[in-house]
Coordinates of C-alpha atoms in Angstrom, one line a residue:
M248 CA 0.0 0.0 0.0
G249 CA 1.3 3.5 -0.8
F250 CA 2.3 5.8 2.0
V251 CA -0.5 8.3 1.4
K252 CA -3.3 5.7 1.4
S253 CA -1.8 4.0 4.5
F254 CA -1.6 7.4 6.3
K255 CA -5.2 8.3 5.5
R256 CA -6.5 4.9 6.8
R257 CA -4.6 5.5 10.1
V258 CA -6.1 8.9 10.4
A259 CA -9.6 7.5 9.9
L260 CA -9.0 4.9 12.6
A261 CA -7.5 7.4 15.1
R262 CA -10.2 10.0 14.6
G263 CA -12.2 10.5 17.8
E264 CA -9.8 8.5 19.9
K265 CA -7.9 9.9 22.9
L266 CA -4.3 10.7 22.2
P267 CA -2.7 7.6 23.8
S268 CA -5.1 5.3 21.8
A269 CA -4.5 7.3 18.6
I270 CA -0.8 7.0 18.9
T271 CA -1.1 3.2 19.6
I272 CA -3.3 2.9 16.5
F273 CA -0.9 4.9 14.3
F274 CA 2.0 2.6 15.1
A275 CA 0.1 -0.7 15.3
S276 CA 1.0 -3.6 13.0
K277 CA -0.8 -4.0 9.7
K278 CA -2.8 -7.0 11.0
K279 CA -3.7 -5.1 14.2
R280 CA -4.9 -2.1 12.2
R281 CA -7.1 -4.4 10.0
D282 CA -8.6 -5.9 13.2
L283 CA -9.3 -2.4 14.5
E284 CA -11.0 -1.5 11.2
V285 CA -13.3 -4.5 11.6
A286 CA -14.2 -3.5 15.1
K287 CA -14.7 0.2 14.3
F288 CA -16.4 0.0 10.9
G289 CA -17.9 -3.4 11.0
A290 CA -15.8 -4.7 8.0
L291 CA -12.6 -4.0 6.2
R292 CA -12.7 -1.2 3.7
Q293 CA -12.3 -3.9 1.0
P294 CA -12.9 -7.6 1.1
A295 CA -9.8 -9.5 2.1
A296 CA -9.3 -11.3 -1.3
A297 CA -10.0 -8.2 -3.3
S298 CA -7.7 -6.2 -1.2
A299 CA -4.8 -8.6 -1.6
G300 CA -5.4 -8.9 -5.3
T301 CA -5.7 -5.2 -5.9
L302 CA -2.6 -4.4 -3.8
T303 CA -0.5 -7.0 -5.6
L304 CA -1.8 -5.8 -9.0
S305 CA -0.8 -2.3 -8.1
Q306 CA 2.7 -3.4 -7.2
A307 CA 3.0 -5.4 -10.3
K308 CA 1.7 -2.7 -12.6
S309 CA 4.2 -0.3 -11.1
K310 CA 6.8 -2.5 -12.8
S311 CA 4.7 -3.2 -15.9
P312 CA 1.5 -1.4 -16.8
Y313 CA 1.0 -4.0 -19.6
L314 CA 0.1 -6.9 -17.3
D315 CA -2.9 -8.9 -18.4
P316 CA -3.6 -11.1 -15.4
E317 CA -6.1 -13.4 -17.1
W318 CA -3.8 -14.1 -20.1
Y319 CA -0.8 -14.5 -17.8
A320 CA -2.6 -17.0 -15.6
A321 CA -3.6 -19.1 -18.6
A322 CA -0.1 -18.9 -20.1
H323 CA 1.5 -20.2 -16.9
A324 CA -1.2 -22.5 -15.6
L325 CA -1.8 -20.4 -12.5
E326 CA -5.0 -20.5 -10.4
G327 CA -6.3 -17.1 -11.4
P328 CA -5.6 -13.4 -11.8
V329 CA -4.6 -12.8 -8.2
E330 CA -2.0 -15.5 -8.3
A331 CA -0.9 -14.3 -11.8
V332 CA -0.1 -10.8 -10.5
R333 CA 1.8 -12.2 -7.6
H334 CA 3.8 -14.5 -9.8
Y335 CA 4.6 -11.7 -12.3
A336 CA 5.7 -9.3 -9.5
K337 CA 8.0 -12.0 -8.1
Y338 CA 9.3 -13.8 -11.2
G339 CA 8.1 -12.1 -14.3
M340 CA 10.8 -9.5 -14.9
S341 CA 13.7 -11.7 -13.6
R342 CA 12.7 -14.5 -16.0
A343 CA 11.9 -12.2 -18.9
L344 CA 8.3 -13.4 -19.1
A345 CA 5.7 -11.6 -21.2
P346 CA 3.1 -9.7 -19.3
C347 CA 0.5 -9.9 -22.1
A348 CA -0.1 -11.6 -25.4
A349 CA 1.1 -8.6 -27.5
M350 CA 4.6 -8.8 -26.0
A351 CA 4.9 -12.6 -26.1
A352 CA 7.4 -14.5 -28.2
P353 CA 6.2 -17.4 -30.3
D354 CA 6.4 -19.8 -27.4
G355 CA 3.6 -17.8 -25.7
Q356 CA 5.5 -17.2 -22.5
A357 CA 8.8 -15.4 -23.0
L358 CA 9.2 -11.8 -23.9
A359 CA 9.6 -11.1 -27.6
P360 CA 13.1 -9.6 -28.3
W361 CA 11.5 -6.2 -29.2
A362 CA 9.6 -6.2 -25.9
A363 CA 12.8 -7.0 -23.9
E364 CA 14.5 -4.0 -25.6
Y365 CA 11.6 -1.8 -24.7
F366 CA 11.7 -2.7 -21.1
V367 CA 15.4 -2.1 -20.9
R368 CA 15.1 1.3 -22.6
I369 CA 12.4 2.5 -20.1
G370 CA 14.6 1.3 -17.2
A371 CA 12.6 -1.6 -16.0
P372 CA 14.5 -4.2 -13.9
L373 CA 14.6 -6.9 -16.6
G374 CA 16.8 -10.0 -16.2
A375 CA 18.0 -12.4 -13.6
P376 CA 19.9 -11.0 -10.6
G377 CA 22.9 -12.9 -9.4
E378 CA 22.2 -15.4 -6.6
K379 CA 24.7 -17.1 -4.3
K380 CA 28.3 -17.3 -5.2
L381 CA 29.3 -19.7 -8.0
S382 CA 30.9 -22.8 -6.4
P383 CA 34.4 -23.6 -7.7
D384 CA 33.3 -27.1 -8.5
E385 CA 30.0 -26.1 -10.2
P386 CA 29.5 -28.9 -12.8
S387 CA 27.5 -26.8 -15.2
A388 CA 30.2 -24.0 -15.5
L389 CA 32.8 -24.4 -18.2
R390 CA 36.5 -23.9 -17.6
P391 CA 37.8 -21.0 -19.8
F392 CA 40.6 -23.0 -21.4
S393 CA 38.4 -25.9 -22.1
I394 CA 36.1 -24.0 -24.4
R395 CA 36.0 -25.6 -27.8
N396 CA 34.0 -24.5 -30.9
T397 CA 32.8 -28.0 -31.5
A398 CA 29.8 -26.8 -33.6
R399 CA 32.1 -24.8 -35.9
K400 CA 30.2 -21.6 -35.3
R401 CA 31.6 -18.3 -36.6
I402 CA 30.8 -16.2 -33.6
A403 CA 31.2 -16.3 -29.9
V404 CA 29.3 -13.8 -27.8
V405 CA 30.9 -13.1 -24.4
S406 CA 30.0 -11.1 -21.3
A407 CA 31.0 -10.9 -17.7
I408 CA 29.1 -10.1 -14.5
F409 CA 31.1 -9.8 -11.2
G410 CA 30.0 -8.5 -7.8
G411 CA 26.3 -8.6 -8.6
F412 CA 26.2 -5.2 -10.2
D413 CA 24.2 -6.3 -13.2
R414 CA 21.3 -8.6 -14.1
L415 CA 21.8 -11.3 -16.7
L416 CA 19.8 -10.1 -19.7
P417 CA 18.0 -12.5 -22.0
V418 CA 18.9 -13.3 -25.6
D419 CA 16.7 -14.7 -28.3
P420 CA 17.1 -18.6 -28.3
A421 CA 17.0 -18.5 -32.1
W422 CA 20.4 -16.7 -32.1
A423 CA 22.1 -19.8 -30.6
A424 CA 22.0 -21.3 -34.1
E425 CA 24.6 -18.8 -35.3
A426 CA 26.6 -18.0 -32.1
D427 CA 27.7 -19.5 -28.8
F428 CA 27.0 -17.3 -25.7
Y429 CA 29.4 -17.4 -22.8
L430 CA 29.1 -15.6 -19.4
F431 CA 32.0 -15.3 -17.0
S432 CA 30.7 -14.7 -13.5
D433 CA 31.3 -15.3 -9.8
R434 CA 27.5 -15.8 -9.4
R435 CA 24.8 -18.3 -10.2
F436 CA 21.7 -17.1 -12.0
E437 CA 18.1 -18.4 -11.8
S438 CA 17.8 -18.1 -15.6
Y439 CA 20.6 -18.4 -18.2
W440 CA 18.6 -18.5 -21.5
S441 CA 21.3 -19.3 -24.0
W442 CA 24.2 -18.1 -21.9
Q443 CA 26.7 -20.8 -20.8
P444 CA 28.3 -20.1 -17.4
V445 CA 32.1 -20.0 -17.3
Q446 CA 34.3 -20.2 -14.2
P447 CA 36.6 -17.1 -13.9
N448 CA 40.3 -18.0 -13.7
Y449 CA 41.3 -14.5 -12.5
H450 CA 40.1 -12.9 -9.3
N451 CA 40.4 -9.3 -8.1
A452 CA 39.0 -7.5 -5.1
D453 CA 37.6 -5.0 -7.5
P454 CA 34.8 -6.8 -9.5
R455 CA 35.3 -4.3 -12.4
R456 CA 38.9 -5.4 -12.9
S457 CA 37.8 -9.0 -12.9
A458 CA 35.4 -8.3 -15.7
R459 CA 38.1 -6.2 -17.6
F460 CA 40.5 -9.1 -17.4
V461 CA 38.0 -11.3 -19.4
K462 CA 37.3 -8.4 -21.8
L463 CA 41.0 -7.9 -22.6
H464 CA 41.9 -11.6 -22.9
L465 CA 39.3 -12.6 -25.5
P466 CA 41.8 -13.7 -28.1
I467 CA 43.3 -16.2 -25.7
Y468 CA 40.0 -17.8 -24.6
F469 CA 38.2 -17.8 -28.0
A470 CA 40.9 -18.5 -30.6
G471 CA 38.6 -21.1 -32.1
Y472 CA 36.1 -18.6 -33.4
E473 CA 36.4 -16.2 -36.3
W474 CA 34.7 -13.4 -34.5
V475 CA 34.1 -12.5 -30.8
I476 CA 31.4 -10.0 -29.9
W477 CA 31.8 -8.6 -26.4
V478 CA 29.0 -6.9 -24.4
D479 CA 29.3 -5.5 -20.9
G480 CA 26.9 -7.1 -18.4
S481 CA 24.6 -4.1 -18.6
V482 CA 24.1 -4.3 -22.4
L483 CA 21.2 -6.1 -24.1
F484 CA 21.5 -7.5 -27.6
C485 CA 18.7 -6.0 -29.7
A486 CA 19.7 -7.7 -32.9
S487 CA 21.3 -11.0 -33.8
P488 CA 25.1 -11.4 -33.6
A489 CA 25.2 -11.9 -37.4
A490 CA 23.3 -8.6 -37.8
V491 CA 26.0 -6.9 -35.7
L492 CA 28.7 -8.1 -38.0
G493 CA 26.6 -7.1 -40.9
A494 CA 26.5 -3.5 -39.6
I495 CA 30.3 -3.2 -39.9
D496 CA 32.7 -3.8 -42.8
A497 CA 33.5 -7.2 -41.3
D498 CA 35.5 -8.4 -44.3
N499 CA 38.0 -5.6 -43.9
L500 CA 38.2 -5.1 -40.2
D501 CA 39.9 -6.7 -37.2
F502 CA 38.3 -4.6 -34.4
A503 CA 35.2 -2.4 -34.1
T504 CA 33.6 -0.5 -31.2
F505 CA 31.7 2.7 -30.6
Q506 CA 33.2 6.1 -30.9
H507 CA 32.7 8.0 -27.7
P508 CA 29.6 10.3 -28.2
D509 CA 30.6 13.1 -25.8
R510 CA 34.3 13.4 -25.5
K511 CA 37.6 13.3 -27.4
G512 CA 41.0 12.7 -25.7
L513 CA 42.3 11.0 -22.6
I514 CA 42.4 14.1 -20.4
A515 CA 38.8 15.0 -21.1
E516 CA 37.8 11.4 -20.2
A517 CA 39.8 11.4 -17.0
A518 CA 38.1 14.7 -16.0
A519 CA 34.7 13.1 -16.6
C520 CA 35.8 10.1 -14.5
I521 CA 36.4 12.5 -11.6
R522 CA 33.1 14.3 -12.2
F523 CA 31.1 11.1 -12.2
K524 CA 33.1 9.5 -9.4
K525 CA 34.3 6.6 -11.7
E526 CA 37.9 6.5 -10.4
E527 CA 40.1 7.8 -7.7
P528 CA 41.8 11.1 -8.5
M529 CA 45.3 9.9 -7.5
V530 CA 44.9 6.7 -9.7
L531 CA 44.0 8.9 -12.7
A532 CA 46.9 11.2 -12.1
E533 CA 49.4 8.4 -11.9
H534 CA 47.9 6.7 -15.0
L535 CA 48.1 9.8 -17.1
G536 CA 51.5 10.7 -15.8
R537 CA 52.8 7.3 -16.7
L538 CA 51.5 7.5 -20.3
Q539 CA 52.1 11.2 -21.0
H540 CA 55.1 10.4 -23.2
H541 CA 53.3 7.8 -25.4
P542 CA 53.3 9.0 -29.0
A543 CA 49.5 8.7 -29.1
F544 CA 48.8 10.4 -25.8
R545 CA 47.4 13.5 -27.5
T546 CA 45.3 11.7 -30.0
G547 CA 41.8 13.2 -30.3
V548 CA 40.2 9.7 -30.5
L549 CA 38.2 8.2 -27.7
Y550 CA 36.1 5.0 -27.7
E551 CA 33.2 3.6 -25.7
T552 CA 33.7 -0.2 -25.3
M553 CA 30.4 -1.4 -23.8
A554 CA 30.1 -3.5 -27.0
M555 CA 32.9 -4.5 -29.4
A556 CA 33.7 -7.0 -32.1
L557 CA 37.1 -8.5 -32.8
R558 CA 38.9 -11.2 -34.7
P559 CA 40.6 -13.3 -32.0
G560 CA 42.9 -15.0 -34.5
A561 CA 44.4 -11.8 -36.0
P562 CA 48.0 -11.2 -34.7
A563 CA 47.3 -7.4 -34.5
V564 CA 44.3 -8.1 -32.2
R565 CA 46.6 -10.1 -29.9
T566 CA 49.0 -7.2 -29.8
L567 CA 46.1 -4.8 -29.0
S568 CA 44.9 -7.0 -26.2
N569 CA 48.3 -7.4 -24.7
A570 CA 49.1 -3.7 -24.8
W571 CA 45.6 -2.8 -23.5
W572 CA 45.9 -5.1 -20.5
R573 CA 49.4 -4.0 -19.7
M574 CA 48.4 -0.3 -19.5
M575 CA 45.2 -1.0 -17.5
A576 CA 46.8 -3.4 -15.1
Q577 CA 49.4 -0.8 -14.2
G578 CA 46.9 2.1 -13.9
S579 CA 43.2 3.0 -14.1
K580 CA 40.5 0.4 -14.5
R581 CA 38.7 2.7 -16.9
D582 CA 39.7 0.9 -20.1
Q583 CA 38.9 3.9 -22.3
L584 CA 41.9 5.6 -20.9
S585 CA 44.3 2.9 -22.3
L586 CA 42.5 1.7 -25.5
P587 CA 43.6 4.6 -27.9
L588 CA 47.2 4.0 -27.0
A589 CA 46.9 0.2 -27.4
I590 CA 45.3 0.7 -30.8
A591 CA 48.1 2.9 -31.9
E592 CA 50.7 0.3 -30.9
A593 CA 48.7 -2.4 -32.8
Q594 CA 48.4 -0.3 -35.9
G595 CA 52.1 0.5 -35.9
E596 CA 53.2 -3.1 -36.4
A597 CA 53.5 -4.9 -39.7
G598 CA 50.0 -6.0 -40.8
G599 CA 48.6 -3.4 -38.5
L600 CA 45.3 -3.4 -36.8
R601 CA 42.3 -2.5 -39.0
V602 CA 39.9 -0.5 -36.9
G603 CA 36.3 0.4 -37.6
H604 CA 33.3 1.6 -35.7
L605 CA 29.9 0.3 -34.6
P606 CA 27.2 2.6 -36.0
D607 CA 25.8 5.4 -33.9
D608 CA 26.5 5.3 -30.2
I609 CA 25.3 3.1 -27.4
N610 CA 22.4 5.4 -26.5
R611 CA 21.1 5.6 -30.1
S612 CA 22.1 2.1 -31.3
T613 CA 19.6 -0.2 -32.9
L614 CA 21.9 -3.2 -32.2
F615 CA 22.3 -2.8 -28.4
A616 CA 20.6 -1.2 -25.4
R617 CA 22.1 -0.2 -22.1
S618 CA 20.3 -1.2 -18.9
T619 CA 20.7 0.3 -15.4
H620 CA 23.0 -1.2 -12.8
I621 CA 21.5 -2.8 -9.7
K622 CA 21.7 -0.3 -6.9
R623 CA 23.7 -1.5 -3.9
G624 CA 23.6 -0.4 -0.3

């Protein structure tokens, strides 16, 4: 029940009572207040079943105004609308279930891909939150160096979620025919969709650095694939992996990511990191001081790497990854502050790195959508 409605009901109950009794009524438990309503008014303001159903429906619709309780109950073999709204409020978003027929995938239960994108773009808490820590002997989790492209697929899609900052976002099951999906994480998830869990082999007290390690070592883990598409844990696929490669000049590129939409240059990015509290000032000062004599330090190029595509077998990509990790491991965890310099080193070698860009930026992209992080503490 909302605070205003609850307050008004307490006032109605306390009206006409002496101050000590009124105070007792105001701070009574919910059950006690309901009992007092029966005694004072002869009945609850609403029948018990209707009250529970209406309350739960209100809570569910605060997350999704598209819920059709009758349809949802039939789709999931639930007892009725009241049970449907309770089920949706507890499980619907985390399992990416459709709230109504218009948003349903062909299986009649899951969200259609367009509907998942819509929920992410309006800030709804779509996706499975991390549960308990992933056990080191979890039998369902792959070991990173045991990954084999046995189906001879062209594409591996990779993400990482550490520290419980992000929900695991769904992917269309049909996309598994063209790509393998891998998730590095220290958590278990209630739903995995097509993601295959992978045990991390690198651990850092800072979960962001744990995720960056995976991101910057993709050529080592996935050498058996022609292409790897990386997405941060907070990024939803809005199109198939093949469509992502189709949106770039894949035949003539080794690496592609977004151009930064707002800034150019490392110093401007470092200043933004201070403004948005993304990194410690002293860490940034030491990072820039260490790299200030690099030939590409004053380049006016900056990237946003929430999504990127790369050829893991290209020697220049391995050079890029090695240089990128070296700079980041010695300094700031903000990988944008090392990538332009690593790219310059990889381009400077024989058979240099061929770099391209994903179209638009992450906020306007039709290929990806960015979700919000889970709020902590």
